[in-house]
PDB file of C-alpha atoms in Angstrom:
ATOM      1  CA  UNK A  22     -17.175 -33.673  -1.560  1.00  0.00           C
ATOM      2  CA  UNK A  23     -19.427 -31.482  -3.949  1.00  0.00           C
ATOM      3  CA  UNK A  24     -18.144 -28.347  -5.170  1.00  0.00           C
ATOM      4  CA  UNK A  25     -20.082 -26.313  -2.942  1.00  0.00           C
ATOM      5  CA  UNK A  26     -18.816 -28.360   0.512  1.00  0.00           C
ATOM      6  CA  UNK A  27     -15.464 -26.987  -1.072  1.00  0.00           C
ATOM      7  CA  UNK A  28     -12.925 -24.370   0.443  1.00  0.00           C
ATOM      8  CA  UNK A  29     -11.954 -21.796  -2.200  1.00  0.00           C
ATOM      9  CA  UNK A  30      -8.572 -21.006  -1.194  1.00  0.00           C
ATOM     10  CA  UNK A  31      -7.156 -17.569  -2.950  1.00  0.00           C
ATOM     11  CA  UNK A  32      -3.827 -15.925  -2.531  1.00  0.00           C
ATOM     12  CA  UNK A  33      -2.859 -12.162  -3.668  1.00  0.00           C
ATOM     13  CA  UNK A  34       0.151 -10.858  -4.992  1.00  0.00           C
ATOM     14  CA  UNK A  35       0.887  -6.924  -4.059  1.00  0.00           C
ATOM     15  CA  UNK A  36       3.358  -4.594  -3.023  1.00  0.00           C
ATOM     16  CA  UNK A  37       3.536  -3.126   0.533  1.00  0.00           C
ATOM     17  CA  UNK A  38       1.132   0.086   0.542  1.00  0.00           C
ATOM     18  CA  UNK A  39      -0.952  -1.253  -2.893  1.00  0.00           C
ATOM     19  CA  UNK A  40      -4.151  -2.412  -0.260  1.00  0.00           C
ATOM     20  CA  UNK A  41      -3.814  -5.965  -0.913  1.00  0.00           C
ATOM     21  CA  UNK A  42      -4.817  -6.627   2.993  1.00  0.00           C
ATOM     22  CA  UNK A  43      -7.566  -4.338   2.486  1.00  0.00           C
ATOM     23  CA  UNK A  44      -8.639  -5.941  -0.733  1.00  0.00           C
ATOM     24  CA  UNK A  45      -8.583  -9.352   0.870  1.00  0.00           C
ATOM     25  CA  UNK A  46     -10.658  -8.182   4.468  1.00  0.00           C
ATOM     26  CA  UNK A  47     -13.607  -6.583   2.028  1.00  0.00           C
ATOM     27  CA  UNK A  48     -13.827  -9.954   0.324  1.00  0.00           C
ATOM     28  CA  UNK A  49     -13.938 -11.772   3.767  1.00  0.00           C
ATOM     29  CA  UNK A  50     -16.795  -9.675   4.898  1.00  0.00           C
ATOM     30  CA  UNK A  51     -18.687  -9.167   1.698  1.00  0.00           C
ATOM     31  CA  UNK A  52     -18.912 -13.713   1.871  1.00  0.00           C
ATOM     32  CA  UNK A  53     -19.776 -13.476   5.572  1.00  0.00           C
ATOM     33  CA  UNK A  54     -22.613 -11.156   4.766  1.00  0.00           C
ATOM     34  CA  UNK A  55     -23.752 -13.574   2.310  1.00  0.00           C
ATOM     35  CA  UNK A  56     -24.010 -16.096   5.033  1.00  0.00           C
ATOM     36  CA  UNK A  57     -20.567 -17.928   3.951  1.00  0.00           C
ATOM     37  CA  UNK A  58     -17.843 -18.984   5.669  1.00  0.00           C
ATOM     38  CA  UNK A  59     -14.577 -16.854   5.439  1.00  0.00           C
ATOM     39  CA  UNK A  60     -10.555 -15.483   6.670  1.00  0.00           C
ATOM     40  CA  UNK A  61      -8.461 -13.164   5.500  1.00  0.00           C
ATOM     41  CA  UNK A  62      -4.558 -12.463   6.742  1.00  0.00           C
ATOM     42  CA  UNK A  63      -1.134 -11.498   5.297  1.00  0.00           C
ATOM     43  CA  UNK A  64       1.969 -12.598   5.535  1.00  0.00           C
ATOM     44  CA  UNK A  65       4.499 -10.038   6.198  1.00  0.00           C
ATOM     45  CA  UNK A  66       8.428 -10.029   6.527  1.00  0.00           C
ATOM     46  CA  UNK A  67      10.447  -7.198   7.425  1.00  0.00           C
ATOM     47  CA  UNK A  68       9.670  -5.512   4.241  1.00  0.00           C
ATOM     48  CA  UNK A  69       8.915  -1.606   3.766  1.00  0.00           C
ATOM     49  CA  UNK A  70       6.602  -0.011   1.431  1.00  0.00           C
ATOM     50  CA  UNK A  71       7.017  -1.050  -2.308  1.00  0.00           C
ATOM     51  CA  UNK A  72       8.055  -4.735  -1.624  1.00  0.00           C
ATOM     52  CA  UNK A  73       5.923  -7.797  -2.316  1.00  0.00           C
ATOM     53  CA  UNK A  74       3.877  -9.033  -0.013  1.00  0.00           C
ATOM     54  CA  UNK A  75       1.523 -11.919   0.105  1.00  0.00           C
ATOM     55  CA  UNK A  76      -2.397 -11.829   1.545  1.00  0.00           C
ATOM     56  CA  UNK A  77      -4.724 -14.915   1.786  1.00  0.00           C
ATOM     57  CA  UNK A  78      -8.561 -15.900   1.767  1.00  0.00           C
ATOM     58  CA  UNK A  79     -10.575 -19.156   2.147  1.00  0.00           C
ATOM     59  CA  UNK A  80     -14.130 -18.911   1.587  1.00  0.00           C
ATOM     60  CA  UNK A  81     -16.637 -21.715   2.229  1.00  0.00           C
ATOM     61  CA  UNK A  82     -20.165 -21.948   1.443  1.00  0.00           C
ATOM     62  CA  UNK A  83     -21.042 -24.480   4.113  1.00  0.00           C
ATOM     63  CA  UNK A  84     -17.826 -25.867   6.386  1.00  0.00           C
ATOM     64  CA  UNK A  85     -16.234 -23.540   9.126  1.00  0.00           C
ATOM     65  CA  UNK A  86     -12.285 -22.632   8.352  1.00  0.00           C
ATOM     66  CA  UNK A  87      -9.878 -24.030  10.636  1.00  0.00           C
ATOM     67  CA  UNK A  88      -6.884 -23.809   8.655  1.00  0.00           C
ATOM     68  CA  UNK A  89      -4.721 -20.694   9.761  1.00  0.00           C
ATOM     69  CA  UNK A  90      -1.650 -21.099   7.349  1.00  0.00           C
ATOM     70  CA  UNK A  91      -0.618 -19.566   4.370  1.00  0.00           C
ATOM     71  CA  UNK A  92      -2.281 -21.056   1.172  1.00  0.00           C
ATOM     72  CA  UNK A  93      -0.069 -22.859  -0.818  1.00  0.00           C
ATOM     73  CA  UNK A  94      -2.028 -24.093  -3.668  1.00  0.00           C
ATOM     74  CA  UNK A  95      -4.201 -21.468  -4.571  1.00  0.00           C
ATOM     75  CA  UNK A  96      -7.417 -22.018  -6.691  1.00  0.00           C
ATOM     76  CA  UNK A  97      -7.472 -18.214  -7.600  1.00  0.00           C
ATOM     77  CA  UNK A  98      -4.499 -15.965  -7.416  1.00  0.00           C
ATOM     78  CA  UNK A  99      -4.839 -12.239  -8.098  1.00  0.00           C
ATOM     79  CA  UNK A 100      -2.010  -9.799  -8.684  1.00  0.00           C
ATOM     80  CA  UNK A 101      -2.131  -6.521  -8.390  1.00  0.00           C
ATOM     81  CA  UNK A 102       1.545  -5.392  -9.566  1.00  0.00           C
ATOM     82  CA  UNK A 103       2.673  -7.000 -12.801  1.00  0.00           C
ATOM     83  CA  UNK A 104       5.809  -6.502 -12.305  1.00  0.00           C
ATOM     84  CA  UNK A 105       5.628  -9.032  -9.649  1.00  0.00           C
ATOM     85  CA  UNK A 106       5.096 -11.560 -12.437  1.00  0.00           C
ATOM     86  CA  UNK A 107       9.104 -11.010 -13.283  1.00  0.00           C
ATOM     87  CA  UNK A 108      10.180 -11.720  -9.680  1.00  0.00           C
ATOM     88  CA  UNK A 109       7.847 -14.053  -7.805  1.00  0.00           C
ATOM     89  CA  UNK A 110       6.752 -17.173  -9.150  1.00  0.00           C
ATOM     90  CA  UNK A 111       3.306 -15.708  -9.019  1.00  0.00           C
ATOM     91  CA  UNK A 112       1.607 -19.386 -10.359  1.00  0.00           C
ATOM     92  CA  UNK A 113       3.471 -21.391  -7.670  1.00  0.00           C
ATOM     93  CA  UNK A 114       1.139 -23.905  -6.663  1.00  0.00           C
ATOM     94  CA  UNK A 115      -2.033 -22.630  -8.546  1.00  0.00           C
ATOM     95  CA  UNK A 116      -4.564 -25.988  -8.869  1.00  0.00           C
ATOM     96  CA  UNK A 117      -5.150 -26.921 -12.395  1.00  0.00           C
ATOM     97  CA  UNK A 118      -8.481 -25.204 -13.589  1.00  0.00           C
ATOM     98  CA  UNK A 119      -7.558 -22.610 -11.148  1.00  0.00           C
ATOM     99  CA  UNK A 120      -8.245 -18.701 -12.201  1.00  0.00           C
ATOM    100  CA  UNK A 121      -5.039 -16.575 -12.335  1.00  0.00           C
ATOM    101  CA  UNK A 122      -5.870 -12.748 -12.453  1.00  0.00           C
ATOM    102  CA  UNK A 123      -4.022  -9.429 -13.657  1.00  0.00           C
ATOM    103  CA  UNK A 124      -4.214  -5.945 -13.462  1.00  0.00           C
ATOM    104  CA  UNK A 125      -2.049  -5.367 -16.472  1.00  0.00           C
ATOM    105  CA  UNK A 126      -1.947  -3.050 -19.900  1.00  0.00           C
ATOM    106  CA  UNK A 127      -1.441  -6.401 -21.846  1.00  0.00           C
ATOM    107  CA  UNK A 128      -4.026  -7.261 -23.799  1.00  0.00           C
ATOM    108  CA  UNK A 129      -5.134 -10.841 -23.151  1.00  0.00           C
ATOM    109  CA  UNK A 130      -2.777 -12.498 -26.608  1.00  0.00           C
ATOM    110  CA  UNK A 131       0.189 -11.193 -25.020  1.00  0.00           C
ATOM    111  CA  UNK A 132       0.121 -12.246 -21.114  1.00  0.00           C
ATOM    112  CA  UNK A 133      -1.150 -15.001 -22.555  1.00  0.00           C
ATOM    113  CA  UNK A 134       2.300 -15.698 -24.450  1.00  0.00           C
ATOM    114  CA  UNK A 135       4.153 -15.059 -20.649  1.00  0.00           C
ATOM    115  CA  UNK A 136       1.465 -17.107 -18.352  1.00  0.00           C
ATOM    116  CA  UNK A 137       0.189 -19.951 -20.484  1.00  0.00           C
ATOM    117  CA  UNK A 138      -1.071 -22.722 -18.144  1.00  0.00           C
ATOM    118  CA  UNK A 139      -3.923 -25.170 -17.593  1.00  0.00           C
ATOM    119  CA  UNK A 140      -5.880 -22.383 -15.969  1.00  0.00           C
ATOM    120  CA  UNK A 141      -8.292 -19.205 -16.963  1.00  0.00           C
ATOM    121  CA  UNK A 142      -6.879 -16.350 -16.961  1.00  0.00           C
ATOM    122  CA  UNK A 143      -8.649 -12.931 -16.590  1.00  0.00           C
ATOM    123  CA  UNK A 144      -6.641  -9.543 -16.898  1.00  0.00           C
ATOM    124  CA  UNK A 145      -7.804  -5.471 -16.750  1.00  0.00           C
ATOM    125  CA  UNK A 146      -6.208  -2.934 -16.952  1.00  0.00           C
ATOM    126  CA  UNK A 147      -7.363  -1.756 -13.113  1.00  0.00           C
ATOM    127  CA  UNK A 148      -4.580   0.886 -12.794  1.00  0.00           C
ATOM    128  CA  UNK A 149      -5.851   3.127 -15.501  1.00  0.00           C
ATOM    129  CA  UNK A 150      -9.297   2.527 -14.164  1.00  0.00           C
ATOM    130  CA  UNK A 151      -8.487   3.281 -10.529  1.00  0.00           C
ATOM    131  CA  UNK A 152      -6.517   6.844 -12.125  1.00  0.00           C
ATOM    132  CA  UNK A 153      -9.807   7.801 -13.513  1.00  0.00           C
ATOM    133  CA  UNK A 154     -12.379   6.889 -10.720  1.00  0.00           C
ATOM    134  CA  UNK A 155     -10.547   7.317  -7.906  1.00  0.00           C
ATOM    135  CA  UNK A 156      -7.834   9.976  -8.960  1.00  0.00           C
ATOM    136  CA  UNK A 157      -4.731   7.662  -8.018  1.00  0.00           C
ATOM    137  CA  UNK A 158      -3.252   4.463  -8.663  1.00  0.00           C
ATOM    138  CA  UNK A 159      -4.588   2.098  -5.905  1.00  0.00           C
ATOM    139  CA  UNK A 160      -5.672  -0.337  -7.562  1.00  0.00           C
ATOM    140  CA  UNK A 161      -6.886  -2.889  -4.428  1.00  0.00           C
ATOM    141  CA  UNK A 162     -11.131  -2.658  -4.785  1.00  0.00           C
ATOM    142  CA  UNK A 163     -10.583  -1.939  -8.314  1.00  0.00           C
ATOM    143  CA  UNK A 164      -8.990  -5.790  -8.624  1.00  0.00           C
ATOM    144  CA  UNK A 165     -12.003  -7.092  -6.932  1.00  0.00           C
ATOM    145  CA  UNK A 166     -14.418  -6.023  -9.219  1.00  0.00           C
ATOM    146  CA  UNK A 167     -11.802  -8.372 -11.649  1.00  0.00           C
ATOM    147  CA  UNK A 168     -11.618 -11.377  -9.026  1.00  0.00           C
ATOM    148  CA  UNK A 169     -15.742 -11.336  -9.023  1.00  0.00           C
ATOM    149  CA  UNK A 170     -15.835 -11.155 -12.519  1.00  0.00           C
ATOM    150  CA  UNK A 171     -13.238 -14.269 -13.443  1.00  0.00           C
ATOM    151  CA  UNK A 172     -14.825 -16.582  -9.980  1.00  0.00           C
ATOM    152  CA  UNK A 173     -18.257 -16.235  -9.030  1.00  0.00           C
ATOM    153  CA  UNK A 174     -16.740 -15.960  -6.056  1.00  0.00           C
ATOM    154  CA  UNK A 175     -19.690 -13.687  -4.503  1.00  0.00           C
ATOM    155  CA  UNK A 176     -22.269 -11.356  -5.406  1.00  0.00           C
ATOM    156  CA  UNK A 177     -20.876  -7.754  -6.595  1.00  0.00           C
ATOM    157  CA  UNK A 178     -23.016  -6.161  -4.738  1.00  0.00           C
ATOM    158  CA  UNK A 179     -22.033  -7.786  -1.393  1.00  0.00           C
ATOM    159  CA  UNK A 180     -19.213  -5.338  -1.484  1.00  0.00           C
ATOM    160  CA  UNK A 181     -21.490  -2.262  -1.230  1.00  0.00           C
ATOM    161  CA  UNK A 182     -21.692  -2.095   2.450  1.00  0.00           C
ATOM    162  CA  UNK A 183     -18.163  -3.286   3.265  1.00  0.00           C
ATOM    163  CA  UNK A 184     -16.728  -0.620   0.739  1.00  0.00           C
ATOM    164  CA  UNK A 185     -19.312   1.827   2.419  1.00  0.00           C
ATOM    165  CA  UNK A 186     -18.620   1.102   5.928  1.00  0.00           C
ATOM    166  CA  UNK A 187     -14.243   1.261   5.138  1.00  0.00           C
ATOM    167  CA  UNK A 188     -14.173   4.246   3.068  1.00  0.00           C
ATOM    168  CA  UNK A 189     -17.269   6.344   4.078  1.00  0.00           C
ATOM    169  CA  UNK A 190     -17.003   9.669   2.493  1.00  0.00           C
ATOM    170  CA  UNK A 191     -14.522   7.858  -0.202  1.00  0.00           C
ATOM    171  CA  UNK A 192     -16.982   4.965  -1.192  1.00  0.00           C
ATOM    172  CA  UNK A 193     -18.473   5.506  -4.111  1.00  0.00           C
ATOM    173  CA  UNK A 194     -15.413   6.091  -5.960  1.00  0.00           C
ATOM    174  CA  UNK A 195     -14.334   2.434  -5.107  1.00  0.00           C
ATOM    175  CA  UNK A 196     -17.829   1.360  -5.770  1.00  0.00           C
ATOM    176  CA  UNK A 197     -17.774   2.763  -9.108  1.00  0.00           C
ATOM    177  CA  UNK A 198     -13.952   1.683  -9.939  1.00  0.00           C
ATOM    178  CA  UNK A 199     -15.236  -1.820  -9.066  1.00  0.00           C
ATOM    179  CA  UNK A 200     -17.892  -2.172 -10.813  1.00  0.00           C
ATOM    180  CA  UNK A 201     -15.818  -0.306 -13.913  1.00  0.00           C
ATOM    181  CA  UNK A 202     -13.589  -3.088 -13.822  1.00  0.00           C
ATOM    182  CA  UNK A 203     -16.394  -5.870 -13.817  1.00  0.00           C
ATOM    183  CA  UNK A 204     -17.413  -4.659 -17.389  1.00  0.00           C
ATOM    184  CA  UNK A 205     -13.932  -4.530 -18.351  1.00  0.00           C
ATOM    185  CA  UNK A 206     -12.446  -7.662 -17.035  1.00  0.00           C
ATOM    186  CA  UNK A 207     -11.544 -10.088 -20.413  1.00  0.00           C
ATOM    187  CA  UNK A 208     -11.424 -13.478 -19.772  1.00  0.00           C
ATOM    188  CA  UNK A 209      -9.678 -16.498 -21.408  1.00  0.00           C
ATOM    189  CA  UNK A 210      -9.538 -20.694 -21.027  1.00  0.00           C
ATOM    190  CA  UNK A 211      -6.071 -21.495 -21.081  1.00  0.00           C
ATOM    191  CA  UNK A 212      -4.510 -24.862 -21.674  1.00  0.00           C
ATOM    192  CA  UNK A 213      -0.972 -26.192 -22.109  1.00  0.00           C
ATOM    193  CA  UNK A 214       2.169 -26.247 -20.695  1.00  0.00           C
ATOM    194  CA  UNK A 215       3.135 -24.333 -17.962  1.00  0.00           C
ATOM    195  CA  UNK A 216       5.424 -21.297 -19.274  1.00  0.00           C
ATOM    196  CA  UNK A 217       7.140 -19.085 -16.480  1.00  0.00           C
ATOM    197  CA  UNK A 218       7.554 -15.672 -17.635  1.00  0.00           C
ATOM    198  CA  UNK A 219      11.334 -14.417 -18.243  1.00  0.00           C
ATOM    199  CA  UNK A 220      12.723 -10.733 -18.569  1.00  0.00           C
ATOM    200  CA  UNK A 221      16.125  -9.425 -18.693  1.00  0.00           C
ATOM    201  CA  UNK A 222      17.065  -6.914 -16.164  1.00  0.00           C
ATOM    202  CA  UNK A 223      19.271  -4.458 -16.533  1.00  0.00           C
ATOM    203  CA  UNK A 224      22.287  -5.332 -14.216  1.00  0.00           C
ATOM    204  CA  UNK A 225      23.663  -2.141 -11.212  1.00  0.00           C
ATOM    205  CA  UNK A 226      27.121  -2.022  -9.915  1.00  0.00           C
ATOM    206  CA  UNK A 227      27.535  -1.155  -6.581  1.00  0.00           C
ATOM    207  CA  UNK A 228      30.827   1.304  -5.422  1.00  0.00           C
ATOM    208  CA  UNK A 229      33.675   0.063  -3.673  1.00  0.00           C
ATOM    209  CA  UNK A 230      33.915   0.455   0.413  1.00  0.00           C
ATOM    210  CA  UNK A 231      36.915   3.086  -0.755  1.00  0.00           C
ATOM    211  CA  UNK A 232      34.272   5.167  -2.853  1.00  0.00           C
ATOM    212  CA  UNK A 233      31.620   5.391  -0.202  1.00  0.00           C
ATOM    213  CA  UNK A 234      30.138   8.694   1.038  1.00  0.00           C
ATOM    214  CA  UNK A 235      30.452   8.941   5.109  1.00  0.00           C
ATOM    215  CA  UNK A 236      27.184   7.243   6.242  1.00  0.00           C
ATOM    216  CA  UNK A 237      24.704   4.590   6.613  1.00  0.00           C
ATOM    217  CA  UNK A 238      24.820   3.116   2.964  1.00  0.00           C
ATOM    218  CA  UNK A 239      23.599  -0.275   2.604  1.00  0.00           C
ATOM    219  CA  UNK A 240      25.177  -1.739  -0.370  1.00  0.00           C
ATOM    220  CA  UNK A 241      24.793  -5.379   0.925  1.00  0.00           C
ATOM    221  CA  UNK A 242      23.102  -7.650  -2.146  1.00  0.00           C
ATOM    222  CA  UNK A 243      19.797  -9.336  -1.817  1.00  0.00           C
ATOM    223  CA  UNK A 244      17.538  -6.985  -0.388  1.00  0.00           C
ATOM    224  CA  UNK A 245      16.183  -4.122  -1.279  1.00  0.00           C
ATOM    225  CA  UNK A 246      17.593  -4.747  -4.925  1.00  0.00           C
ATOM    226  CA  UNK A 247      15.979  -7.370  -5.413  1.00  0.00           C
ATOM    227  CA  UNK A 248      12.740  -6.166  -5.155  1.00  0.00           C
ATOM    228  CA  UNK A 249      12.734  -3.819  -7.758  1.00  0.00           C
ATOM    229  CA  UNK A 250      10.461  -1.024  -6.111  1.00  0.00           C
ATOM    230  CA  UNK A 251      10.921   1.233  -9.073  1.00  0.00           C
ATOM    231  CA  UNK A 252       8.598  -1.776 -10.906  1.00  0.00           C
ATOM    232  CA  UNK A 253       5.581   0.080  -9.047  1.00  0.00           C
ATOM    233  CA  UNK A 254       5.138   3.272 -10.417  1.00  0.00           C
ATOM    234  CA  UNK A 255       2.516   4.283 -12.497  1.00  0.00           C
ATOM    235  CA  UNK A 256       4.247   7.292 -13.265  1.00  0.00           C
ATOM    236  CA  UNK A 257       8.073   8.555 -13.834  1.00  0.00           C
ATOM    237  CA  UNK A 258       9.475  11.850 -13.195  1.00  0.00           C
ATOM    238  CA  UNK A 259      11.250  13.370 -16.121  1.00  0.00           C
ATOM    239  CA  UNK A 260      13.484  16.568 -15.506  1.00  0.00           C
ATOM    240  CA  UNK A 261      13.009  19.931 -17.879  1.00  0.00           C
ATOM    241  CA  UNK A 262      16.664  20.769 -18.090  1.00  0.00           C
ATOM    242  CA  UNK A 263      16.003  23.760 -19.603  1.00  0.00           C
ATOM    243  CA  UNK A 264      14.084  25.248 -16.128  1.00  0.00           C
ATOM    244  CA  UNK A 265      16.245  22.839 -13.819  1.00  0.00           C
ATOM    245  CA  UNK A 266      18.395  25.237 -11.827  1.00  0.00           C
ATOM    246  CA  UNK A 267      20.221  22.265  -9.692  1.00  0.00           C
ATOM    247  CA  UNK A 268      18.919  23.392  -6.491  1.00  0.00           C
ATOM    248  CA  UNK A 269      18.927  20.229  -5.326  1.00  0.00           C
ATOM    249  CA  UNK A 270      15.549  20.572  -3.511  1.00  0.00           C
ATOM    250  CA  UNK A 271      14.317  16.995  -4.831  1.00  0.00           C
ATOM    251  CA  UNK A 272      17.099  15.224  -3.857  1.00  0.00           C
ATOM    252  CA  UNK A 273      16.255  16.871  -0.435  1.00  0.00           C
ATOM    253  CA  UNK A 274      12.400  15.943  -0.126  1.00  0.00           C
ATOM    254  CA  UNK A 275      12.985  12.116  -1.786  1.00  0.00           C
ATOM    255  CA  UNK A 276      11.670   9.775   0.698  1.00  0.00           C
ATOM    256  CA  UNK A 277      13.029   6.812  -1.114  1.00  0.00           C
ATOM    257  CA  UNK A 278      16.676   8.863  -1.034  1.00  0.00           C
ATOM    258  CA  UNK A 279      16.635   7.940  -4.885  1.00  0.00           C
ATOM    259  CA  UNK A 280      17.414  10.626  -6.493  1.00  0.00           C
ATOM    260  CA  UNK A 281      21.388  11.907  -7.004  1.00  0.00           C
ATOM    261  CA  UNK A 282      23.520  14.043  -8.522  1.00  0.00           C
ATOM    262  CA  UNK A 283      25.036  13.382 -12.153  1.00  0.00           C
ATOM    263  CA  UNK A 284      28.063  14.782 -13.752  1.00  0.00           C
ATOM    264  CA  UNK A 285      26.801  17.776 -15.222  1.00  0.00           C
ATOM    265  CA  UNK A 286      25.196  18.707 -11.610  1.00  0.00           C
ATOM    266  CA  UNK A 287      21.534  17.714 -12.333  1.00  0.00           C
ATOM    267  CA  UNK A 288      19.492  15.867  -9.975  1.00  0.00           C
ATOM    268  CA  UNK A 289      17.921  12.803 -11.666  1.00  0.00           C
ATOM    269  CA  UNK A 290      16.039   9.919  -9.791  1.00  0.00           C
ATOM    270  CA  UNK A 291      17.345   6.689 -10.507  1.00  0.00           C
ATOM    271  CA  UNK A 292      14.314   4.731 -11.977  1.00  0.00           C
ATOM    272  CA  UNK A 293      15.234   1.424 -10.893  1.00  0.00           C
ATOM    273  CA  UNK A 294      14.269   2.403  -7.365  1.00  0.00           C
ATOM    274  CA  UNK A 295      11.767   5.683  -7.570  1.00  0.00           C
ATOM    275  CA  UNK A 296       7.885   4.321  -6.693  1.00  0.00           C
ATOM    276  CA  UNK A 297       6.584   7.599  -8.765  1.00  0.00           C
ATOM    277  CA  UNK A 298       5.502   9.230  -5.464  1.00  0.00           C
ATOM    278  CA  UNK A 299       5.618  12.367  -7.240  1.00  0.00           C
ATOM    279  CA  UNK A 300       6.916  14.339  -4.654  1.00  0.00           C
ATOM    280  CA  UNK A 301       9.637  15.734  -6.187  1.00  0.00           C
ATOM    281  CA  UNK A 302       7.278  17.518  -8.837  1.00  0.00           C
ATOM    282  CA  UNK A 303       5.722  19.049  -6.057  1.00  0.00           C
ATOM    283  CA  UNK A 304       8.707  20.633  -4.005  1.00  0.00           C
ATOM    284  CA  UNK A 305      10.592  21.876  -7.421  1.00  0.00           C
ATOM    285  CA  UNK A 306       9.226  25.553  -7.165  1.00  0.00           C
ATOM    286  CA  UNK A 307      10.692  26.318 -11.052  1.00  0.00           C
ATOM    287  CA  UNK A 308       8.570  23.576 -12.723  1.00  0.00           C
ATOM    288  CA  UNK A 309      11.474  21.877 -14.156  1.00  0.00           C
ATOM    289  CA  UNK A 310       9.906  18.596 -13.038  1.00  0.00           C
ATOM    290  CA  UNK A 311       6.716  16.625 -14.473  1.00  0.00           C
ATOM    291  CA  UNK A 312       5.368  13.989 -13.828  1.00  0.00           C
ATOM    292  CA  UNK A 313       4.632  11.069 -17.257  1.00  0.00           C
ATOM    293  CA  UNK A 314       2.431   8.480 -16.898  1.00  0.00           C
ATOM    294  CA  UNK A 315       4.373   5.014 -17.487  1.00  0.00           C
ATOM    295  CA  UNK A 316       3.915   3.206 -20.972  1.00  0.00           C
TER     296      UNK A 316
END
């Protein structure tokens, strides 16, 4: 089999509500209009918003795709949450030679210290980029300016129409954030042993049935815990004490019901879980809350 009779098998790494499906359609269509063979589908569990979630692609140049199971051994895996590096074994299965790719603020040394391996590795920082062209932190056509960059994988500018024809009015931002990341992308041949990335977490104790509030509380381990959904943000709120009258009106309008009341009666969201939705900037009517971009 030559390399082009081969099937390039690629599997993303996102969070539910990042566009990782979306990400992984445009590439699908942007190969078929180059005449190539090509799928796209996620796998989803009973997860919400926030949690990881897994998308695939083949593409072929020449050989019709048959195969409608999850990919396994990926020859390209892109991720679009680093944080996900800390609780999925994001280079499961990733072929030797493969191309492993990351929206991160690392600079190239230092992932490279967390994710060495016997593949390339490409990283951008496509959340900062996706802040300044398209105004907010989604960074799925961003990353595929990245994943064209690192693979060859198609032409850039086979992603014009689908990016046209999914975000009409919207499509030149994405155009321009993927091209932006492109020029950006920094790419390295790795080599070595395999080195799984560790990180301490910091460790949450859950009350006692006797110290429960009246309610639906789900304290049961292994869910929603372990997925970390406060590893998402881009941003953090952080609470002006001095204009804080403890109204309680962000603790009202939390979706995420992460925000709670501490011993000296302020209302402070509990990192671990808050996704940096912002919203609770935007309800408190004395200012007392702002929203910081994460470091």
């Amino acid at each position: 089999m030559t390399e082009k009779d081969k099937t390039i098998e690629i599997r993303w790494h996102g969070r539910g509500g990042q566009g990782a499906v979306t990400s992984a359609e445009l590439l699908a269509l942007a190969a078929i209009e180059e005449g190539k063979f090509a799928q796209a589908f996620p796998s989803f569990g009973p997860e919400r918003r926030g949690a990881p979630v897994l998308v695939f692609n083949r593409v072929s140049d020449v050989n019709p795709i048959r195969a409608r199971v999850s990919v396994t051994n990926p020859d390209i895996v892109v991720i679009l949450d680093p944080g996900l590096i800390y609780i999925t074994d994001v280079t499961s299965g990733l072929k030797e030679g493969g191309v492993l790719i990351i929206n991160t603020t690392k600079t190239l040394v230092d992932i490279t210290s967390e994710l060495n391996g016997p593949w390339k590795l490409a990283v951008v920082n496509a959340t900062s980029i996706a802040r300044e062209m398209l105004g907010v932190p989604i960074v799925n056509t961003t990353m595929l300016g990245a994943l064209v960059k690192a693979t060859g994988i198609i032409e850039l500018e086979s992603l014009t129409e689908p990016l046209k024809e999914r975000f009409g009015a919207r499509a030149k931002g994405n155009i321009d954030a993927c091209r932006k990341a492109y020029e950006e992308t920094e790419i390295a041949e790795l080599s070595g042993i395999v080195e799984k990335p560790r990180k301490t977490f910091e460790t949450e104790t859950f009350p006692s049935w006797q110290e429960l509030l009246p309610g639906c509380v789900v304290t049961e381990a292994g869910n929603a815990k372990q997925y970390r959904t406060g590893d998402w943000k881009s941003e953090r709120p952080v609470l002006d004490h001095q204009k804080c009258i403890k109204c309680g009106i962000c603790y009202l309008f939390c979706p995420e019901g992460c925000i709670g009341q501490n011993e000296d009666g302020y209302f402070e969201a509990n990192l671990y879980y808050c996704k940096g939705c912002g919203i609770c900037a935007r309800e408190c009517w004395t200012e007392a809350i702002k929203m910081v971009e994460e470091e």
